[in-house]
PDB file of C-alpha atoms in Angstrom:
ATOM      1  CA  MET A   1       1.522  18.681  13.163  1.00 51.00           C
ATOM      2  CA  ASN A   2       2.508  20.393   9.946  1.00 63.00           C
ATOM      3  CA  ASN A   3       0.595  20.121   6.732  1.00 76.00           C
ATOM      4  CA  THR A   4       2.667  17.335   5.100  1.00 91.00           C
ATOM      5  CA  LEU A   5       2.702  13.569   4.813  1.00 96.00           C
ATOM      6  CA  LEU A   6       4.587  11.683   7.513  1.00 96.00           C
ATOM      7  CA  ASN A   7       7.767   9.936   6.442  1.00 96.00           C
ATOM      8  CA  ILE A   8       8.163   6.161   6.683  1.00 96.00           C
ATOM      9  CA  GLU A   9      10.218   6.271   9.893  1.00 95.00           C
ATOM     10  CA  GLU A  10       7.648   8.526  11.622  1.00 96.00           C
ATOM     11  CA  ILE A  11       4.908   6.088  10.606  1.00 97.00           C
ATOM     12  CA  ARG A  12       6.900   3.126  11.902  1.00 96.00           C
ATOM     13  CA  ILE A  13       7.399   4.864  15.269  1.00 96.00           C
ATOM     14  CA  ILE A  14       3.695   5.786  15.590  1.00 96.00           C
ATOM     15  CA  LEU A  15       2.550   2.252  14.732  1.00 97.00           C
ATOM     16  CA  ASP A  16       5.083   0.756  17.186  1.00 96.00           C
ATOM     17  CA  ARG A  17       3.838   3.082  19.924  1.00 96.00           C
ATOM     18  CA  ASP A  18       0.221   2.150  19.304  1.00 95.00           C
ATOM     19  CA  PHE A  19       0.539  -1.577  18.605  1.00 94.00           C
ATOM     20  CA  ILE A  20       3.548  -3.062  20.441  1.00 92.00           C
ATOM     21  CA  PRO A  21       1.422  -3.275  23.623  1.00 91.00           C
ATOM     22  CA  LEU A  22      -1.176  -5.324  21.680  1.00 91.00           C
ATOM     23  CA  GLU A  23       1.178  -7.786  19.982  1.00 86.00           C
ATOM     24  CA  SER A  24       0.293 -10.638  22.321  1.00 84.00           C
ATOM     25  CA  PHE A  25      -3.273 -10.379  20.987  1.00 85.00           C
ATOM     26  CA  VAL A  26      -2.934  -9.165  17.400  1.00 84.00           C
ATOM     27  CA  THR A  27      -0.089  -8.891  14.898  1.00 83.00           C
ATOM     28  CA  GLY A  28       0.437  -7.294  11.516  1.00 87.00           C
ATOM     29  CA  LEU A  29      -0.349  -3.717  12.504  1.00 91.00           C
ATOM     30  CA  ARG A  30       3.245  -2.514  12.687  1.00 92.00           C
ATOM     31  CA  LEU A  31       5.581  -1.651   9.835  1.00 93.00           C
ATOM     32  CA  LYS A  32       8.595  -3.660  10.905  1.00 91.00           C
ATOM     33  CA  LYS A  33      12.100  -3.395   9.555  1.00 88.00           C
ATOM     34  CA  GLN A  34      13.042  -6.352   7.369  1.00 81.00           C
ATOM     35  CA  VAL A  35      14.941  -8.807   9.594  1.00 71.00           C
ATOM     36  CA  GLU A  36      15.801 -11.489   7.078  1.00 65.00           C
ATOM     37  CA  MET A  37      16.622 -10.704   3.497  1.00 57.00           C
ATOM     38  CA  GLU A  38      14.309 -13.397   2.095  1.00 56.00           C
ATOM     39  CA  THR A  39      13.053 -10.985  -0.517  1.00 59.00           C
ATOM     40  CA  ASN A  40      14.206 -12.194  -3.915  1.00 76.00           C
ATOM     41  CA  VAL A  41      13.282  -9.377  -6.275  1.00 84.00           C
ATOM     42  CA  GLU A  42      14.680 -11.165  -9.330  1.00 84.00           C
ATOM     43  CA  GLN A  43      12.392 -14.131  -8.583  1.00 81.00           C
ATOM     44  CA  ILE A  44       9.236 -12.052  -8.748  1.00 82.00           C
ATOM     45  CA  GLU A  45      10.419 -10.084 -11.780  1.00 88.00           C
ATOM     46  CA  ARG A  46      11.069 -13.334 -13.665  1.00 86.00           C
ATOM     47  CA  ARG A  47       7.842 -14.949 -12.532  1.00 84.00           C
ATOM     48  CA  LEU A  48       5.655 -11.949 -13.353  1.00 83.00           C
ATOM     49  CA  LYS A  49       7.718 -10.901 -16.396  1.00 84.00           C
ATOM     50  CA  VAL A  50       8.021  -7.309 -15.173  1.00 88.00           C
ATOM     51  CA  LYS A  51      10.711  -4.927 -13.976  1.00 91.00           C
ATOM     52  CA  LEU A  52       9.725  -3.499 -10.581  1.00 93.00           C
ATOM     53  CA  PRO A  53      10.139   0.221  -9.846  1.00 96.00           C
ATOM     54  CA  VAL A  54      13.174   1.095  -7.687  1.00 95.00           C
ATOM     55  CA  ASP A  55      10.963   2.882  -5.120  1.00 96.00           C
ATOM     56  CA  PHE A  56       8.943  -0.302  -4.572  1.00 96.00           C
ATOM     57  CA  VAL A  57      12.016  -2.536  -4.412  1.00 93.00           C
ATOM     58  CA  ASN A  58      13.717  -0.287  -1.850  1.00 93.00           C
ATOM     59  CA  LEU A  59      10.736  -0.413   0.506  1.00 94.00           C
ATOM     60  CA  ILE A  60      10.120  -4.167   0.273  1.00 92.00           C
ATOM     61  CA  LEU A  61      13.808  -4.825   0.881  1.00 89.00           C
ATOM     62  CA  ASN A  62      13.776  -2.662   4.013  1.00 91.00           C
ATOM     63  CA  TYR A  63      10.332  -3.354   5.532  1.00 92.00           C
ATOM     64  CA  ASP A  64       8.287  -6.499   6.098  1.00 90.00           C
ATOM     65  CA  PHE A  65       5.097  -6.070   4.066  1.00 93.00           C
ATOM     66  CA  GLY A  66       4.413  -9.800   4.404  1.00 89.00           C
ATOM     67  CA  ASP A  67       2.771  -9.115   7.760  1.00 88.00           C
ATOM     68  CA  PHE A  68       1.307  -5.625   7.498  1.00 94.00           C
ATOM     69  CA  SER A  69      -2.155  -4.081   7.395  1.00 95.00           C
ATOM     70  CA  ILE A  70      -3.227  -0.491   7.921  1.00 96.00           C
ATOM     71  CA  LEU A  71      -6.682   1.105   7.748  1.00 95.00           C
ATOM     72  CA  GLY A  72      -8.179  -1.981   6.135  1.00 93.00           C
ATOM     73  CA  VAL A  73      -5.434  -2.249   3.509  1.00 95.00           C
ATOM     74  CA  HIS A  74      -3.794  -5.675   3.697  1.00 94.00           C
ATOM     75  CA  PHE A  75      -0.376  -6.200   2.154  1.00 95.00           C
ATOM     76  CA  GLY A  76       0.192  -9.630   3.674  1.00 86.00           C
ATOM     77  CA  SER A  77      -0.714 -11.713   6.695  1.00 79.00           C
ATOM     78  CA  ASN A  78       2.149 -13.746   8.144  1.00 79.00           C
ATOM     79  CA  THR A  79       3.459 -14.466   4.658  1.00 78.00           C
ATOM     80  CA  ASN A  80       6.466 -13.732   2.541  1.00 83.00           C
ATOM     81  CA  TYR A  81       5.442 -10.623   0.601  1.00 89.00           C
ATOM     82  CA  ILE A  82       6.938 -11.972  -2.646  1.00 84.00           C
ATOM     83  CA  ASP A  83       4.749 -15.078  -2.311  1.00 85.00           C
ATOM     84  CA  LYS A  84       1.762 -12.839  -1.651  1.00 88.00           C
ATOM     85  CA  LEU A  85       2.462 -10.734  -4.748  1.00 87.00           C
ATOM     86  CA  ILE A  86       2.651 -13.876  -6.872  1.00 84.00           C
ATOM     87  CA  SER A  87      -0.584 -15.162  -5.326  1.00 85.00           C
ATOM     88  CA  TYR A  88      -2.324 -11.848  -6.047  1.00 84.00           C
ATOM     89  CA  HIS A  89      -1.104 -11.974  -9.629  1.00 79.00           C
ATOM     90  CA  GLU A  90      -2.208 -15.557 -10.188  1.00 76.00           C
ATOM     91  CA  HIS A  91      -5.651 -14.689  -8.852  1.00 72.00           C
ATOM     92  CA  LEU A  92      -5.985 -11.800 -11.264  1.00 65.00           C
ATOM     93  CA  SER A  93      -4.731 -13.874 -14.164  1.00 48.00           C
ATOM     94  CA  ASN A  94      -7.589 -16.292 -13.520  1.00 46.00           C
ATOM     95  CA  GLU A  95      -9.982 -13.375 -13.871  1.00 49.00           C
ATOM     96  CA  GLU A  96      -8.534 -12.780 -17.354  1.00 45.00           C
ATOM     97  CA  ILE A  97      -7.884  -9.075 -17.021  1.00 59.00           C
ATOM     98  CA  LYS A  98      -6.461  -8.146 -20.422  1.00 55.00           C
ATOM     99  CA  ASN A  99      -2.981  -6.590 -20.469  1.00 52.00           C
ATOM    100  CA  PHE A 100      -2.798  -6.640 -16.672  1.00 66.00           C
ATOM    101  CA  SER A 101       0.277  -8.855 -16.503  1.00 61.00           C
ATOM    102  CA  ASN A 102       2.426  -6.630 -18.701  1.00 73.00           C
ATOM    103  CA  GLN A 103       1.830  -3.383 -16.886  1.00 86.00           C
ATOM    104  CA  PHE A 104       0.230  -3.880 -13.459  1.00 88.00           C
ATOM    105  CA  ILE A 105       0.757  -5.987 -10.371  1.00 90.00           C
ATOM    106  CA  THR A 106      -1.506  -6.207  -7.363  1.00 90.00           C
ATOM    107  CA  ILE A 107       0.265  -4.968  -4.246  1.00 94.00           C
ATOM    108  CA  ALA A 108      -2.498  -5.024  -1.601  1.00 95.00           C
ATOM    109  CA  MET A 109      -6.159  -5.718  -1.003  1.00 92.00           C
ATOM    110  CA  GLY A 110      -8.693  -3.667   0.882  1.00 89.00           C
ATOM    111  CA  ASP A 111     -12.212  -4.388   1.996  1.00 84.00           C
ATOM    112  CA  TYR A 112     -13.645  -2.840  -1.158  1.00 85.00           C
ATOM    113  CA  PHE A 113     -10.579  -2.129  -3.267  1.00 89.00           C
ATOM    114  CA  THR A 114      -7.713  -3.853  -5.022  1.00 89.00           C
ATOM    115  CA  PHE A 115      -4.473  -1.848  -5.017  1.00 94.00           C
ATOM    116  CA  ILE A 116      -2.394  -2.150  -8.170  1.00 93.00           C
ATOM    117  CA  MET A 117       0.909  -0.656  -9.247  1.00 95.00           C
ATOM    118  CA  ASP A 118       1.824   0.352 -12.775  1.00 95.00           C
ATOM    119  CA  VAL A 119       5.279  -1.219 -13.013  1.00 93.00           C
ATOM    120  CA  ASN A 120       6.292   1.148 -15.818  1.00 93.00           C
ATOM    121  CA  CYS A 121       6.006   4.323 -13.726  1.00 95.00           C
ATOM    122  CA  GLY A 122       5.320   3.144 -10.141  1.00 96.00           C
ATOM    123  CA  SER A 123       1.933   4.862  -9.792  1.00 97.00           C
ATOM    124  CA  ILE A 124      -0.622   3.205  -7.510  1.00 97.00           C
ATOM    125  CA  TYR A 125      -4.270   2.752  -8.498  1.00 94.00           C
ATOM    126  CA  VAL A 126      -7.367   1.248  -6.935  1.00 93.00           C
ATOM    127  CA  TYR A 127     -10.369  -0.436  -8.420  1.00 87.00           C
ATOM    128  CA  GLY A 128     -13.020  -2.496  -6.749  1.00 82.00           C
ATOM    129  CA  SER A 129     -16.603  -3.205  -5.995  1.00 73.00           C
ATOM    130  CA  GLU A 130     -17.763   0.224  -7.156  1.00 74.00           C
ATOM    131  CA  THR A 131     -14.935   1.057  -9.556  1.00 73.00           C
ATOM    132  CA  SER A 132     -14.136  -1.286 -12.446  1.00 76.00           C
ATOM    133  CA  PHE A 133     -10.583  -1.927 -13.597  1.00 78.00           C
ATOM    134  CA  ASN A 134     -11.197   0.279 -16.646  1.00 80.00           C
ATOM    135  CA  LYS A 135     -12.138   3.149 -14.300  1.00 85.00           C
ATOM    136  CA  LYS A 136      -9.299   2.659 -11.835  1.00 89.00           C
ATOM    137  CA  ILE A 137      -8.362   5.672  -9.720  1.00 93.00           C
ATOM    138  CA  LYS A 138      -4.789   6.856  -9.226  1.00 95.00           C
ATOM    139  CA  VAL A 139      -4.239   7.254  -5.479  1.00 96.00           C
ATOM    140  CA  ALA A 140      -0.458   7.765  -5.229  1.00 96.00           C
ATOM    141  CA  GLU A 141       2.502   8.570  -7.460  1.00 96.00           C
ATOM    142  CA  THR A 142       4.679   5.874  -5.880  1.00 97.00           C
ATOM    143  CA  PHE A 143       4.576   3.018  -3.384  1.00 98.00           C
ATOM    144  CA  THR A 144       6.355   5.235  -0.856  1.00 97.00           C
ATOM    145  CA  LYS A 145       3.667   7.924  -1.252  1.00 97.00           C
ATOM    146  CA  LEU A 146       0.972   5.280  -0.748  1.00 98.00           C
ATOM    147  CA  ILE A 147       2.531   4.124   2.531  1.00 98.00           C
ATOM    148  CA  GLN A 148       3.117   7.726   3.647  1.00 97.00           C
ATOM    149  CA  THR A 149      -0.492   8.653   2.878  1.00 97.00           C
ATOM    150  CA  LEU A 150      -1.912   5.572   4.614  1.00 98.00           C
ATOM    151  CA  GLY A 151       0.308   6.215   7.648  1.00 97.00           C
ATOM    152  CA  THR A 152      -0.643   9.876   7.747  1.00 97.00           C
ATOM    153  CA  ALA A 153      -4.319   8.928   7.419  1.00 97.00           C
ATOM    154  CA  TYR A 154      -3.917   6.477  10.315  1.00 97.00           C
ATOM    155  CA  PHE A 155      -2.235   9.127  12.474  1.00 97.00           C
ATOM    156  CA  HIS A 156      -4.947  11.720  11.835  1.00 96.00           C
ATOM    157  CA  SER A 157      -7.715   9.163  12.368  1.00 95.00           C
ATOM    158  CA  SER A 158      -6.182   8.153  15.690  1.00 95.00           C
ATOM    159  CA  GLN A 159      -5.957  11.821  16.713  1.00 94.00           C
ATOM    160  CA  ASN A 160      -9.474  12.612  15.465  1.00 95.00           C
ATOM    161  CA  THR A 161      -8.015  15.225  13.090  1.00 94.00           C
ATOM    162  CA  GLN A 162      -9.301  13.814   9.806  1.00 94.00           C
ATOM    163  CA  THR A 163      -9.978  17.326   8.485  1.00 94.00           C
ATOM    164  CA  GLU A 164      -6.248  18.093   8.653  1.00 95.00           C
ATOM    165  CA  PHE A 165      -5.537  14.911   6.703  1.00 96.00           C
ATOM    166  CA  LEU A 166      -8.073  15.871   4.042  1.00 93.00           C
ATOM    167  CA  ASP A 167      -6.445  19.314   3.750  1.00 94.00           C
ATOM    168  CA  ILE A 168      -3.137  17.563   2.983  1.00 94.00           C
ATOM    169  CA  VAL A 169      -4.774  15.279   0.420  1.00 94.00           C
ATOM    170  CA  ILE A 170      -6.570  18.144  -1.310  1.00 93.00           C
ATOM    171  CA  LYS A 171      -3.273  20.036  -1.686  1.00 92.00           C
ATOM    172  CA  LYS A 172      -1.131  17.079  -2.771  1.00 89.00           C
ATOM    173  CA  PHE A 173      -3.375  14.797  -4.844  1.00 90.00           C
ATOM    174  CA  ASP A 174      -5.509  14.867  -7.955  1.00 87.00           C
ATOM    175  CA  GLU A 175      -9.173  15.604  -7.449  1.00 89.00           C
ATOM    176  CA  GLU A 176     -10.282  12.174  -8.692  1.00 89.00           C
ATOM    177  CA  CYS A 177      -8.843  10.393  -5.637  1.00 91.00           C
ATOM    178  CA  ILE A 178     -10.123  12.709  -2.879  1.00 93.00           C
ATOM    179  CA  ASN A 179     -13.269  10.615  -2.318  1.00 91.00           C
ATOM    180  CA  PHE A 180     -11.151   7.471  -2.029  1.00 92.00           C
ATOM    181  CA  TRP A 181      -9.024   9.021   0.748  1.00 94.00           C
ATOM    182  CA  LYS A 182     -12.169  10.317   2.483  1.00 93.00           C
ATOM    183  CA  GLU A 183     -13.497   6.759   2.512  1.00 91.00           C
ATOM    184  CA  ILE A 184     -10.227   5.392   3.900  1.00 92.00           C
ATOM    185  CA  ILE A 185     -10.347   7.610   6.988  1.00 91.00           C
ATOM    186  CA  ASN A 186     -14.041   7.102   7.755  1.00 83.00           C
TER     187      ASN A 186
END
């Protein structure tokens, strides 16, 4: 294994290898290709009054995030991902987070973190039980990088080579997010 992040196709293959045999018992652990083009990007952009980054749009048009979880990060659970994004947004609006709706959308939930995307630049942040929204931590430059990093973290965790994953993170990411990625793989 070289010292880089896996690409999306490599991640898809690894998850298929590990989880196709378990699909009769558990679902949502594979990154499946989008079968039906139910994803109406214009609908969510109108509803949330945002313009989504191209990187994000390309991935949600090609992969089914409506039924995908990895390392405790839940994008959706047997749902249409667009509906899930709207649901996330409505939940946050009820919490009255100032200026959230103009710049950020929630893209996933974790056990202790909420994953948000800055729609102006595509960067991904987390905040949660120990990190307030005002002290959010940038964990990826783009949605693609988030998925690549989560997939790479999964691979190294499954191979018991977490140190190699941390070496990648230390070289590729800002110092402020290193502890977040350490927590993800533990």
